[in-house]
Coordinates of C-alpha atoms and ligand atoms in Angstrom, one line a residue:
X790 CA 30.0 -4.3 -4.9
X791 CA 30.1 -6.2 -8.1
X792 CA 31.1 -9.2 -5.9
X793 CA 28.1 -9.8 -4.8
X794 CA 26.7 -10.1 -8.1
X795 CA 26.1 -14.2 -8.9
X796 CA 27.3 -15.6 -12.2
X797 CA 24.5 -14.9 -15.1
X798 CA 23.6 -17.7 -16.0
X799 CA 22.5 -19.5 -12.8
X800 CA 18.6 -19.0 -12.5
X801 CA 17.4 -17.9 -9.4
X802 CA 16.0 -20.1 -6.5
X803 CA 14.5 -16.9 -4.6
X804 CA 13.9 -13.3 -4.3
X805 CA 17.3 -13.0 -2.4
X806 CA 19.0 -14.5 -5.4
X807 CA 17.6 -12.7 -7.6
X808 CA 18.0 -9.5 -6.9
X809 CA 21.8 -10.5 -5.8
X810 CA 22.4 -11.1 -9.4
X811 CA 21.0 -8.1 -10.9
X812 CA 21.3 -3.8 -10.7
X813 CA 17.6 -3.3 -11.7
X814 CA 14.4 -4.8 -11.2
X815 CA 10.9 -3.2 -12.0
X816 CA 8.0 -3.9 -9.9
X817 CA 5.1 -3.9 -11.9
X818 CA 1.0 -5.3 -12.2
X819 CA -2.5 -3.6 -12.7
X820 CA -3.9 -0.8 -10.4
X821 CA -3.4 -1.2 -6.1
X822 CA -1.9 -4.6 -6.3
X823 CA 0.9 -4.1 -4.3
X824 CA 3.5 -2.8 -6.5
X825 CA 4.7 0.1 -4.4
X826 CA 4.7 -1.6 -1.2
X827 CA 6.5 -5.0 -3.1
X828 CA 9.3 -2.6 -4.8
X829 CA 10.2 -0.7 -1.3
X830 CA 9.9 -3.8 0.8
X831 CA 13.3 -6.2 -1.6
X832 CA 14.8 -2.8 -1.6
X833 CA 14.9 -2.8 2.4
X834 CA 15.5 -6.6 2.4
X835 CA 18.8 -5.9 -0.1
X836 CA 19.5 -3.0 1.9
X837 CA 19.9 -5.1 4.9
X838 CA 20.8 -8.7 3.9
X839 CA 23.2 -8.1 0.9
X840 CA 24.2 -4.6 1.5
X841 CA 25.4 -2.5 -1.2
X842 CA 24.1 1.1 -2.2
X843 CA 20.0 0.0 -3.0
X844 CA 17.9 2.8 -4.3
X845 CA 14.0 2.7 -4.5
X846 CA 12.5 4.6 -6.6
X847 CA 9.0 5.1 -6.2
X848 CA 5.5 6.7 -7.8
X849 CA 3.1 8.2 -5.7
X850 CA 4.0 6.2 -2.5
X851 CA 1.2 6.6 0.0
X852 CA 1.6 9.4 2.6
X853 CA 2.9 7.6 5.8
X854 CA 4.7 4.9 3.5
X855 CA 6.6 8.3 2.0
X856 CA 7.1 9.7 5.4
X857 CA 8.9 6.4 6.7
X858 CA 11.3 6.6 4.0
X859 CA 12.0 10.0 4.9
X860 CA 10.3 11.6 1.6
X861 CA 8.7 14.1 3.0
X862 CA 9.4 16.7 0.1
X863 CA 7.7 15.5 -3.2
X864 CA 10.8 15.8 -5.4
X865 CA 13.5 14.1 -7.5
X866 CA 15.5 13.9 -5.2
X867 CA 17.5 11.0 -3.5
X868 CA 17.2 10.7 0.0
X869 CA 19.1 8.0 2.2
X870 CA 16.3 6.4 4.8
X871 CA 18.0 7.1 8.2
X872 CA 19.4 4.6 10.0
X873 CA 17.6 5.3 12.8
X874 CA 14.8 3.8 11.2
X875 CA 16.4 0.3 10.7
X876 CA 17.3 1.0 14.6
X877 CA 13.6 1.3 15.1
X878 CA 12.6 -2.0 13.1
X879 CA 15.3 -4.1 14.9
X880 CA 17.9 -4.1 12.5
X881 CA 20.8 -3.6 11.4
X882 CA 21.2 -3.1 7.4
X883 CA 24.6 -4.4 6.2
X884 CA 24.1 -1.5 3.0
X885 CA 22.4 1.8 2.6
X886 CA 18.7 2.1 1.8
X887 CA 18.1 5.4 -0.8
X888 CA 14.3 6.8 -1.6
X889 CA 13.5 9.1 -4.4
X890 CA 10.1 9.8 -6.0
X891 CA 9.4 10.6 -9.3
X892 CA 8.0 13.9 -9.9
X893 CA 7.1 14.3 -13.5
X894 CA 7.1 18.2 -14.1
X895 CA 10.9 18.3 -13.1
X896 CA 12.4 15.2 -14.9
X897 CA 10.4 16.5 -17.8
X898 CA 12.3 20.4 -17.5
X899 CA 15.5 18.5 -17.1
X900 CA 15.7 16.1 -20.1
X901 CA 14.4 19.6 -22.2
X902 CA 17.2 21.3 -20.4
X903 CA 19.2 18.0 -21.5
X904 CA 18.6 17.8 -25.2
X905 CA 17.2 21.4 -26.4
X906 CA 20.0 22.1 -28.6
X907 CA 20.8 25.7 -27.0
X908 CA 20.1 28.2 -24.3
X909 CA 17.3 30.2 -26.3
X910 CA 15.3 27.2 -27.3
X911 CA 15.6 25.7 -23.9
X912 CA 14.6 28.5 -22.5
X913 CA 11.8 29.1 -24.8
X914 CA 9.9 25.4 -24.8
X915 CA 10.7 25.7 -20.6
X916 CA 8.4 29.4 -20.9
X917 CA 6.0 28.0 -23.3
X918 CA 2.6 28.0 -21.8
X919 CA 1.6 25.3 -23.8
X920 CA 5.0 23.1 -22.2
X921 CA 3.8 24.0 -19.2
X922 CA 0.6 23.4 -19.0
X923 CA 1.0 19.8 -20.7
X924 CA 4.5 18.4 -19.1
X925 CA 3.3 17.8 -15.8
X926 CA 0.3 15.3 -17.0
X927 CA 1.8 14.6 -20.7
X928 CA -0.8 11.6 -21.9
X929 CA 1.9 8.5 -20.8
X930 CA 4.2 11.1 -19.9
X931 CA 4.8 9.2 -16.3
X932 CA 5.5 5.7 -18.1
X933 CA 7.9 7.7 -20.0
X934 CA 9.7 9.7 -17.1
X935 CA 9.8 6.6 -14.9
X936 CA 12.4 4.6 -17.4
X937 CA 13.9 7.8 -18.3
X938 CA 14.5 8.8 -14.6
X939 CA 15.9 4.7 -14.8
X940 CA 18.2 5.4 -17.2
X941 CA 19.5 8.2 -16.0
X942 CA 20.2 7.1 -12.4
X943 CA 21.5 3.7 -13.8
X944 CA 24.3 5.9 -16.1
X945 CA 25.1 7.5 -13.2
X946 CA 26.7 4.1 -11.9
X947 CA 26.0 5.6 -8.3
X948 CA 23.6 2.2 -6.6
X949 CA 23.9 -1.4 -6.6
X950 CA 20.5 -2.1 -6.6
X951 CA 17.5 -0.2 -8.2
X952 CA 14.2 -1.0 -7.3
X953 CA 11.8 0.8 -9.5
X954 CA 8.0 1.2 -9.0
X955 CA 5.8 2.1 -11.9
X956 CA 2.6 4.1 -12.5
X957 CA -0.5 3.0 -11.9
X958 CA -1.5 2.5 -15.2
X959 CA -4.6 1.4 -16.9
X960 CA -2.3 -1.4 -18.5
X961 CA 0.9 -3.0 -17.6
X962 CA 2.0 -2.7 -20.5
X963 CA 2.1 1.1 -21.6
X964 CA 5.2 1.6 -19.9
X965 CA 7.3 -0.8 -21.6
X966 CA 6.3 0.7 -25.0
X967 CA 6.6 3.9 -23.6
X968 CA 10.7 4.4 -24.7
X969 CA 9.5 3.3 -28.6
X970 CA 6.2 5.2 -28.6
X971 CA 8.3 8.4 -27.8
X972 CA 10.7 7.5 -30.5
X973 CA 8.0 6.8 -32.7
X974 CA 5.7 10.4 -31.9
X975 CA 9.3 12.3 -33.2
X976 CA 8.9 11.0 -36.2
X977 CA 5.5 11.2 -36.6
X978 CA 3.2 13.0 -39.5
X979 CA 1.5 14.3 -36.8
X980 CA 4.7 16.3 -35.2
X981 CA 6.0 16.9 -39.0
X982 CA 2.3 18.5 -39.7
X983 CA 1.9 20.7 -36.2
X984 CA 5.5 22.0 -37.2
X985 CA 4.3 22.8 -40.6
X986 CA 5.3 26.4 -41.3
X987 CA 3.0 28.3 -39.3
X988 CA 1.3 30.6 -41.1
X989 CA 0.7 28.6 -43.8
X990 CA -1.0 25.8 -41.5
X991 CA -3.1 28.1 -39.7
X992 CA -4.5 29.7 -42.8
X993 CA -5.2 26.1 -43.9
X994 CA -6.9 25.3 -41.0
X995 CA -8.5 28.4 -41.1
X996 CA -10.8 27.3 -44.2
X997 CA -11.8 24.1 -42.4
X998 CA -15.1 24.6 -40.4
X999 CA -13.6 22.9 -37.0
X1000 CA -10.6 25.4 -37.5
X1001 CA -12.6 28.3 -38.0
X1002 CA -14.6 27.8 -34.7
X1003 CA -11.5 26.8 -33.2
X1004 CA -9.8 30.2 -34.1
X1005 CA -13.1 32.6 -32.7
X1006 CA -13.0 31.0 -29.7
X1007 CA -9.1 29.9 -28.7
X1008 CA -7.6 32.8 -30.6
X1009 CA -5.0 31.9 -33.5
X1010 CA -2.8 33.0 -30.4
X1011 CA -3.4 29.8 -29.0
X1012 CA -3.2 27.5 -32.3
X1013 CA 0.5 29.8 -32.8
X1014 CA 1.4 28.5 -29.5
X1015 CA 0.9 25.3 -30.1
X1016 CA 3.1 25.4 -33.6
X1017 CA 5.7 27.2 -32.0
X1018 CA 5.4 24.3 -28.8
X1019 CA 6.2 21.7 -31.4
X1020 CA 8.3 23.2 -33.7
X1021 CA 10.7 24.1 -30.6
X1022 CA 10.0 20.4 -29.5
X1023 CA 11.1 19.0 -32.6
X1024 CA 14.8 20.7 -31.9
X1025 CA 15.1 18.4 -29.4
X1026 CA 14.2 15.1 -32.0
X1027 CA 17.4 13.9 -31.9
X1028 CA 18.6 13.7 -28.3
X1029 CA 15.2 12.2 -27.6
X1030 CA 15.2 9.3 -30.3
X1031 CA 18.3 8.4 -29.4
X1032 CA 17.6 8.8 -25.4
X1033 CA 14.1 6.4 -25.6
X1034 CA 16.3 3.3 -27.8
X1035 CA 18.6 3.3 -25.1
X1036 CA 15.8 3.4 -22.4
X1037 CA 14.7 0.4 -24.6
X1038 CA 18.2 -0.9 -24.7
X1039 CA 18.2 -0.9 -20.5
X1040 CA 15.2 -2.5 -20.0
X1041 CA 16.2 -5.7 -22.4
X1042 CA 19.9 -5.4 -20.4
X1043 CA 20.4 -8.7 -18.8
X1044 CA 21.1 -7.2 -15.3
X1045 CA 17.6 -5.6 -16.1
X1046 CA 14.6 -7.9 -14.2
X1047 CA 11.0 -7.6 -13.8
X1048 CA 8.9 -8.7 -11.0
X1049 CA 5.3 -8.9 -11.5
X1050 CA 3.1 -7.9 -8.6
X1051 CA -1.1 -9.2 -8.7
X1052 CA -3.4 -10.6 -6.0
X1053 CA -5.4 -13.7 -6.8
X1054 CA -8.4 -12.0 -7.9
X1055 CA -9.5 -12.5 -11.4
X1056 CA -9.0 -9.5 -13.1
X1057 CA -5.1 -8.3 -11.7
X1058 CA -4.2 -12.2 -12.2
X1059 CA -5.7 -12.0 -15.6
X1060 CA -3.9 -8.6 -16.5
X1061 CA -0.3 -10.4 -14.9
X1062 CA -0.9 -13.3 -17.1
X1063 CA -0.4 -10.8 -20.0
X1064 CA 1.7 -9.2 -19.2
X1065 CA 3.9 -12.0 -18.0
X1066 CA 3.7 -12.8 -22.0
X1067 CA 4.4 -9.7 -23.2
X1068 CA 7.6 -9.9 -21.5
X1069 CA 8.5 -13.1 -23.0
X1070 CA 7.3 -12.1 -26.3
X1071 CA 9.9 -9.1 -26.3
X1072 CA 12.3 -11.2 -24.6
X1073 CA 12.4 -9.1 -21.0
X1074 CA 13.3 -11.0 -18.7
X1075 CA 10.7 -12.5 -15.5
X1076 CA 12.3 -12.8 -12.5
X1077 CA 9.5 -13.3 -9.8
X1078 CA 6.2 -13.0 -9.5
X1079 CA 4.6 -12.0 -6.3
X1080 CA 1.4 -12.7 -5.3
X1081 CA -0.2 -10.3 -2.6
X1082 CA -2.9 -10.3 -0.3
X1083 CA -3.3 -14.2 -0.5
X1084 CA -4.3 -16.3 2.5
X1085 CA -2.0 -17.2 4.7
X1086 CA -1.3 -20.9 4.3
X1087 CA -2.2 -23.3 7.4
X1088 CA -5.3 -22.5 6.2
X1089 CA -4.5 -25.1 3.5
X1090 CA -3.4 -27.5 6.4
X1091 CA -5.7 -30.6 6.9
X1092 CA -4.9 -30.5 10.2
X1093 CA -6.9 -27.3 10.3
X1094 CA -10.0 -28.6 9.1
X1095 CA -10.7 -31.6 11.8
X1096 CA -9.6 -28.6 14.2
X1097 CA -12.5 -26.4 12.9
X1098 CA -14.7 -29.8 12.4
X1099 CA -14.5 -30.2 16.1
X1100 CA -15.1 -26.8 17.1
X1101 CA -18.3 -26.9 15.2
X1102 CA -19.2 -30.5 16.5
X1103 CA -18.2 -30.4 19.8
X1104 CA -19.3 -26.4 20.2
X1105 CA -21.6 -27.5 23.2
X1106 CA -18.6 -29.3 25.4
X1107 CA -15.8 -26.9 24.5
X1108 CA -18.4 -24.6 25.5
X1109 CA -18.4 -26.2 29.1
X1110 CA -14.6 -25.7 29.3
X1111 CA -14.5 -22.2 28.9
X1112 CA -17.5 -21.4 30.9
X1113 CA -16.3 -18.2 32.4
X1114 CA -16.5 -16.4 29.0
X1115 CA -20.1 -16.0 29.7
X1116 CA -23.5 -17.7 28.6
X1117 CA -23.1 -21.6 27.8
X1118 CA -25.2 -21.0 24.9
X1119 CA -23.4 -17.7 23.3
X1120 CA -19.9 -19.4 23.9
X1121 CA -21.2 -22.1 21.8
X1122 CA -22.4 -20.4 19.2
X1123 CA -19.1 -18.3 18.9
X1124 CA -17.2 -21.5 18.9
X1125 CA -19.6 -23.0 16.4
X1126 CA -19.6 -19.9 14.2
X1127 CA -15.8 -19.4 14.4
X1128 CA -15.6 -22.8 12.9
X1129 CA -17.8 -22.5 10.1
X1130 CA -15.8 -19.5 8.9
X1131 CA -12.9 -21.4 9.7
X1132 CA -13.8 -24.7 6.8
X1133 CA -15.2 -21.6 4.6
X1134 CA -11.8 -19.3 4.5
X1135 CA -10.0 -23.1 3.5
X1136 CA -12.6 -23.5 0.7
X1137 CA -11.5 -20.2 -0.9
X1138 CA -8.0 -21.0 0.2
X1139 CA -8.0 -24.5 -1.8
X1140 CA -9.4 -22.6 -4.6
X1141 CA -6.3 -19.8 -4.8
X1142 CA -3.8 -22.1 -4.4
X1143 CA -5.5 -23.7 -7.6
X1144 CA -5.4 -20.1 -9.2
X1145 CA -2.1 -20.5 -8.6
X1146 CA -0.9 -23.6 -10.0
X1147 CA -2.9 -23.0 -12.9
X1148 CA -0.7 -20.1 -13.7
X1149 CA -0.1 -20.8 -17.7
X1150 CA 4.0 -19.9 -17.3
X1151 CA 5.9 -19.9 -14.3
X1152 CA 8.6 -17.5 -13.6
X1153 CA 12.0 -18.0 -11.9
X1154 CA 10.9 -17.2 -8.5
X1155 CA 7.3 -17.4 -6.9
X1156 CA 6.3 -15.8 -3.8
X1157 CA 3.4 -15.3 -1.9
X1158 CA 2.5 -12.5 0.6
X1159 CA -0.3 -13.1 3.3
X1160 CA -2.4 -10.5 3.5
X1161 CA -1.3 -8.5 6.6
X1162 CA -4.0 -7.3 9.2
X1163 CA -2.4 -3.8 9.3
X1164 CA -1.8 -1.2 6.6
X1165 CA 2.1 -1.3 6.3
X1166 CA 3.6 2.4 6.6
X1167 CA 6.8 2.1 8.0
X1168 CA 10.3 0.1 7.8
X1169 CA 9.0 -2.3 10.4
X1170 CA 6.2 -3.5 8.0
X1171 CA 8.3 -3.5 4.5
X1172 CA 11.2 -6.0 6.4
X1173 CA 8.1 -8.3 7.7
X1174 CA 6.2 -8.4 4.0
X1175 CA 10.1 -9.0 2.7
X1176 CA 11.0 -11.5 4.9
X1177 CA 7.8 -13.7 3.1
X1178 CA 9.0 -13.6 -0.1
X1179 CA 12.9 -13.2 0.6
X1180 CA 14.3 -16.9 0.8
Ligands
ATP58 N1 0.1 -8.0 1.9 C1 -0.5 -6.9 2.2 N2 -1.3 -6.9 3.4 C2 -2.0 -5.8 3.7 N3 -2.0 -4.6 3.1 C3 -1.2 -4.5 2.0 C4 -0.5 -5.6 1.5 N4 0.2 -5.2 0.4 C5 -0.2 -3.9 0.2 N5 -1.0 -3.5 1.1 C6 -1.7 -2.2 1.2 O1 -2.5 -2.0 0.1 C7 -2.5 -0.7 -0.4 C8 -2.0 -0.6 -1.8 O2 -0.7 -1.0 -2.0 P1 0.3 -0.3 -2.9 O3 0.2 1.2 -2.8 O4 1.7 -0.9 -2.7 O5 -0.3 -0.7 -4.3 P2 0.1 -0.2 -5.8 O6 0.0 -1.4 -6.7 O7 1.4 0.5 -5.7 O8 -1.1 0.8 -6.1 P3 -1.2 1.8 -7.3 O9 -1.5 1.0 -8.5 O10 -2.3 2.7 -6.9 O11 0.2 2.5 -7.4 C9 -1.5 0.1 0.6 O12 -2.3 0.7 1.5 C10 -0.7 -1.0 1.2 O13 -0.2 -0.7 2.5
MG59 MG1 1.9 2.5 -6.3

């Protein structure tokens, strides 16, 4: 499949491009922008129009967007979207379309099972209640396991094309730190102070009022737990360092792209702005920027406005023509309201498409997504979003 990779150093005219000339691309922006819907639609446009092996790998799709790429178990665990389902949106994919979602708890018990550095301490940290009770909602923890689970499938060698979603997060930004903040907690005071010889901490602790309280009511059972959590944890120090700089190492990769997802409001356009920056300031590269939800563009059409214009104007005559509707003077006033809207929705229009120009740096590709009348759950809906930002 490499063939259908372009040379590197040509920049990219569109989405198609793009994603032609690189293996991984990380859809990305501020809370229920678009990002999850964006990532699985270019994965179903490269599944169909350049072909290849394309996996999408998604967080937390929504239910019937999960159900249309055949993900009805919530798991790891790749599944190929049927082909009956291109059948169904009218097409027919030149490549394979693969869906997995990310399910925290399970890529957490396989990089322990991974890097613990034998069978008794796996097996310990795996039975530790404290492990257990923290790896599924580790503070970050799905920032981490997202480029970890990236990593791991883009070792593997097994797709052509991985198109990565990513959590929604408070900030944009937590996820590419995530690989070095990992890195960074191993070899921390705090890890080197909760592994502390046990007894010796607790007895410490034990002549500090908040420690004292802490023992009567969580039981020094529970402060031992958490020693013996980290001490096991810190086995694994190593393995892990070494893991997160080559996450790191991926995400700088040149076949490595982002693709920042916002709307036009202020705040998500604000947040992509930053982030946009942050990428540039730690040199990752910015392959597209989509913006979603944005007014479809013959709005922006003059011709439009002496349309609407006339419809206001004229609302009395046109009335006339289409008498059969009902009332002369309701038919006008629909016509004459419809209008008015009309020269409104172009008013806000004009001032997006300012928004947009005004954007301080421009990425390689820009693309803008109408927003679509219906909720898009199924194949059907990701090709027709794709096809807007595709060429
Ligand atoms: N252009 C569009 N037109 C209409 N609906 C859209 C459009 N883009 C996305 N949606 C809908 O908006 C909702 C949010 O989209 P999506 O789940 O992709 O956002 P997200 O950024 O992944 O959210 P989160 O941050 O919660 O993960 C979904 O119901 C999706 O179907
Ligand atoms: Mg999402």
């Amino acid at each position: 499949m490499a063939a259908r990779k372009a040379p590197e150093a040509e920049r990219a005219r569109s989405l198609e491009q793009l994603l032609a000339a690189k293996e991984i691309v990380i859809s990305c922006g501020s809370g229920g922008v678009g990002k999850t819907t964006t990532a699985a639609a270019a994965a179903a446009m490269a599944a169909t129009h350049l072909g290849g092996k394309v996996l999408v790998l998604t967080v937390d799709p929504a239910k019937r967007l999960a159900n249309a790429l055949g993900l009805e178990r919530f798991g790891n665990t790749e599944t190929q979207v049927p082909l009956s389902a291109f059948e169904a949106a009218g097409v027919t994919p030149r490549g394979e379309l693969w869906a997995a979602m990310l399910d925290t708890k399970q890529s957490w018990d396989d990089l322990v099972r991974r890097h613990a550095p034998d069978a008794k301490t796996r097996e310990a940290i795996l039975a530790n209640s404290i492990y257990q009770n923290i790896s599924g909602r580790f503070v970050q923890s799905h920032d981490y396991i997202a480029m970890e689970r990236l990593y791991e499938i883009h070792s593997a060698g097994t797709y052509d094309l991985i198109v990565v979603d990513t959590p929604p997060t408070r900030n944009a930004i937590d996820f590419l730190e995530a690989p070095d903040r990992m890195a960074d907690f191993f070899s921390s005071k705090l890890l080197r102070w909760l592994t502390a010889p046990t007894k010796s901490r607790v007895m410490n602790l034990a002549s500090k009022p908040f420690y004292t309280v802490a023992d009567r009511i969580l039981g020094s059972q529970f402060l031992e737990d958490i020693a013996e959590f980290f001490g096991l944890f810190q086995t694994m120090a190593p393995g892990f360092v070494e893991r997160a700089e080559a996450v790191t190492r991926t995400l700088a990769d040149k076949r490595t792209t982002f693709l920042v997802v916002s709307t036009l409001e202020a705040a998500p356009l604000h947040e992509a702005e930053f982030f946009i920056d942050a990428l540039d300031e730690r040199k990752l590269n910015l392959g597209a920027l989509v913006l979603n939800k944005v007014l479809p563009a013959y709005l922006r059409r003059t011709a439009t406005t002496g349309v609407a214009k006339r419809l206001c104007a004229d609302a009395d005559d046109l009335a006339s023509a289409v008498a059969e509707a009902g009332d002369p003077g309701d038919i006008s006033r629909v016509l004459g309201t419809i209008g008015e809207s009309f020269l409104n929705y172009q008013v806000v229009a004009k001032r997006e498409a300012e928004q947009r120009a005004g954007l301080a740096r421009s990425p390689e590709v820009v693309a803008a997504v109408p927003y679509f009348d219906a909720d898009i759950h199924d194949l059907a809906g990701l090709l027709q979003l794709g096809e807007q930002i595709w060429r």
